[in-house]
Short mmCIF file of C-alpha atoms in Angstrom, two decimals:
data_model
loop_
_atom_site.label_atom_id
_atom_site.label_comp_id
_atom_site.label_asym_id
_atom_site.label_seq_id
_atom_site.Cartn_x
_atom_site.Cartn_y
_atom_site.Cartn_z
CA MET A 1 2.22 -21.97 10.61
CA GLU A 2 -1.30 -21.33 9.33
CA ASN A 3 -1.32 -19.41 6.07
CA THR A 4 -5.07 -19.17 5.59
CA ARG A 5 -6.57 -15.89 6.69
CA SER A 6 -10.29 -15.65 7.39
CA ARG A 7 -12.90 -13.17 8.48
CA TYR A 8 -16.67 -13.42 8.88
CA PHE A 9 -19.00 -10.85 7.33
CA PRO A 10 -22.68 -10.68 8.38
CA TYR A 11 -23.95 -10.03 4.86
CA ASP A 12 -25.45 -11.82 1.90
CA LYS A 13 -23.02 -13.53 -0.48
CA SER A 14 -23.90 -11.17 -3.34
CA ILE A 15 -22.95 -8.12 -1.26
CA VAL A 16 -19.62 -9.63 -0.25
CA ILE A 17 -18.65 -10.85 -3.73
CA ASN A 18 -19.47 -7.49 -5.32
CA ALA A 19 -17.52 -5.64 -2.64
CA LEU A 20 -14.64 -8.06 -3.15
CA TYR A 21 -14.43 -7.19 -6.85
CA ASP A 22 -14.37 -3.48 -5.91
CA THR A 23 -11.72 -4.13 -3.26
CA ILE A 24 -9.44 -5.98 -5.66
CA GLU A 25 -9.68 -3.13 -8.14
CA ALA A 26 -9.13 -0.45 -5.48
CA LEU A 27 -5.99 -2.18 -4.21
CA GLY A 28 -4.54 -2.55 -7.71
CA LEU A 29 -4.54 -6.34 -7.57
CA ARG A 30 -4.96 -8.45 -10.69
CA LEU A 31 -7.99 -10.71 -11.02
CA ASP A 32 -6.54 -13.80 -12.68
CA SER A 33 -9.69 -15.93 -12.60
CA SER A 34 -13.07 -16.02 -10.93
CA ASN A 35 -16.07 -18.23 -10.43
CA SER A 36 -18.80 -16.05 -8.93
CA ALA A 37 -21.22 -18.96 -8.65
CA ARG A 38 -18.77 -20.86 -6.43
CA GLY A 39 -17.49 -17.71 -4.77
CA THR A 40 -13.81 -18.17 -5.61
CA LEU A 41 -11.35 -15.70 -7.06
CA VAL A 42 -7.66 -16.02 -7.85
CA VAL A 43 -5.71 -12.77 -7.63
CA SER A 44 -2.10 -11.69 -7.86
CA ASP A 45 -0.27 -8.49 -7.05
CA ALA A 46 0.78 -6.07 -9.79
CA GLN A 47 4.24 -7.64 -9.99
CA ARG A 48 2.71 -11.13 -10.29
CA THR A 49 4.98 -12.47 -7.57
CA GLY A 50 2.41 -15.07 -6.56
CA ASN A 51 -1.27 -15.96 -6.51
CA MET A 52 -3.85 -16.04 -3.75
CA ARG A 53 -7.20 -17.75 -3.77
CA ILE A 54 -10.07 -15.95 -2.10
CA ALA A 55 -13.02 -18.18 -1.26
CA LEU A 56 -16.43 -17.29 0.11
CA ASN A 57 -17.95 -19.93 2.35
CA ILE A 58 -21.47 -19.79 3.75
CA GLU A 59 -21.10 -23.00 5.77
CA GLY A 60 -24.81 -23.72 5.58
CA ARG A 61 -25.72 -20.27 6.89
CA THR A 62 -27.33 -17.41 5.03
CA ASP A 63 -26.69 -14.72 7.64
CA GLN A 64 -22.91 -14.58 7.33
CA ILE A 65 -20.11 -15.34 4.91
CA ARG A 66 -16.60 -16.46 5.78
CA VAL A 67 -13.95 -15.07 3.47
CA ASP A 68 -10.80 -17.22 3.34
CA ILE A 69 -7.57 -16.12 1.69
CA PHE A 70 -4.80 -18.62 1.09
CA PRO A 71 -1.84 -19.11 -1.22
CA GLU A 72 -2.62 -20.58 -4.61
CA ASP A 73 1.01 -21.47 -5.29
CA SER A 74 4.21 -21.95 -3.34
CA ASP A 75 4.69 -18.23 -2.63
CA ARG A 76 3.10 -17.94 0.79
CA ASP A 77 4.62 -14.50 1.38
CA ILE A 78 2.03 -12.88 -0.87
CA THR A 79 -0.75 -14.13 1.39
CA GLU A 80 1.07 -12.85 4.47
CA ILE A 81 1.47 -9.44 2.86
CA TRP A 82 -1.99 -9.01 1.36
CA SER A 83 -4.52 -11.00 3.41
CA HIS A 84 -5.04 -8.47 6.22
CA ILE A 85 -5.07 -5.58 3.75
CA ILE A 86 -7.70 -7.26 1.59
CA LEU A 87 -9.91 -8.19 4.54
CA ASP A 88 -9.69 -4.71 6.08
CA GLU A 89 -10.37 -2.99 2.77
CA LEU A 90 -13.25 -5.38 2.06
CA SER A 91 -14.82 -4.45 5.38
CA GLY A 92 -14.44 -0.76 4.57
CA THR A 93 -15.83 -1.19 1.06
CA ILE A 94 -18.95 -2.90 2.43
CA GLN A 95 -19.43 -0.22 5.09
CA ARG A 96 -19.13 2.61 2.54
CA ALA A 97 -21.62 0.91 0.21
CA LEU A 98 -24.12 0.44 3.03
CA GLN A 99 -23.73 4.09 4.11
CA ARG A 100 -24.37 5.28 0.55
CA ARG A 101 -27.45 3.09 0.38
CA ASP A 102 -28.75 4.40 3.71
CA ASN A 103 -28.18 8.02 2.68
CA ARG A 104 -30.46 7.71 -0.36
#
């Protein structure tokens, strides 16, 4: 079974990483470590039942970013529970930010 969850976003890396920080905060997840330059974050849920790594991958392209979420430790259930929620919320966070920008 594949435990990595991915979604493509047609935005610049800086937009996606900033929205990802907002998403993590909005969902009440804990940011355990981050490397913004590499585009990797390690997060856990509030109960610290496990860790997930979130990685941004441009794959040689500047017009879209792939966001991958996969288990950082042996607890794969946390990825199953949170990956779709994170990706959906990330999409919504980006859309709301773009709407605010356009309404200025």
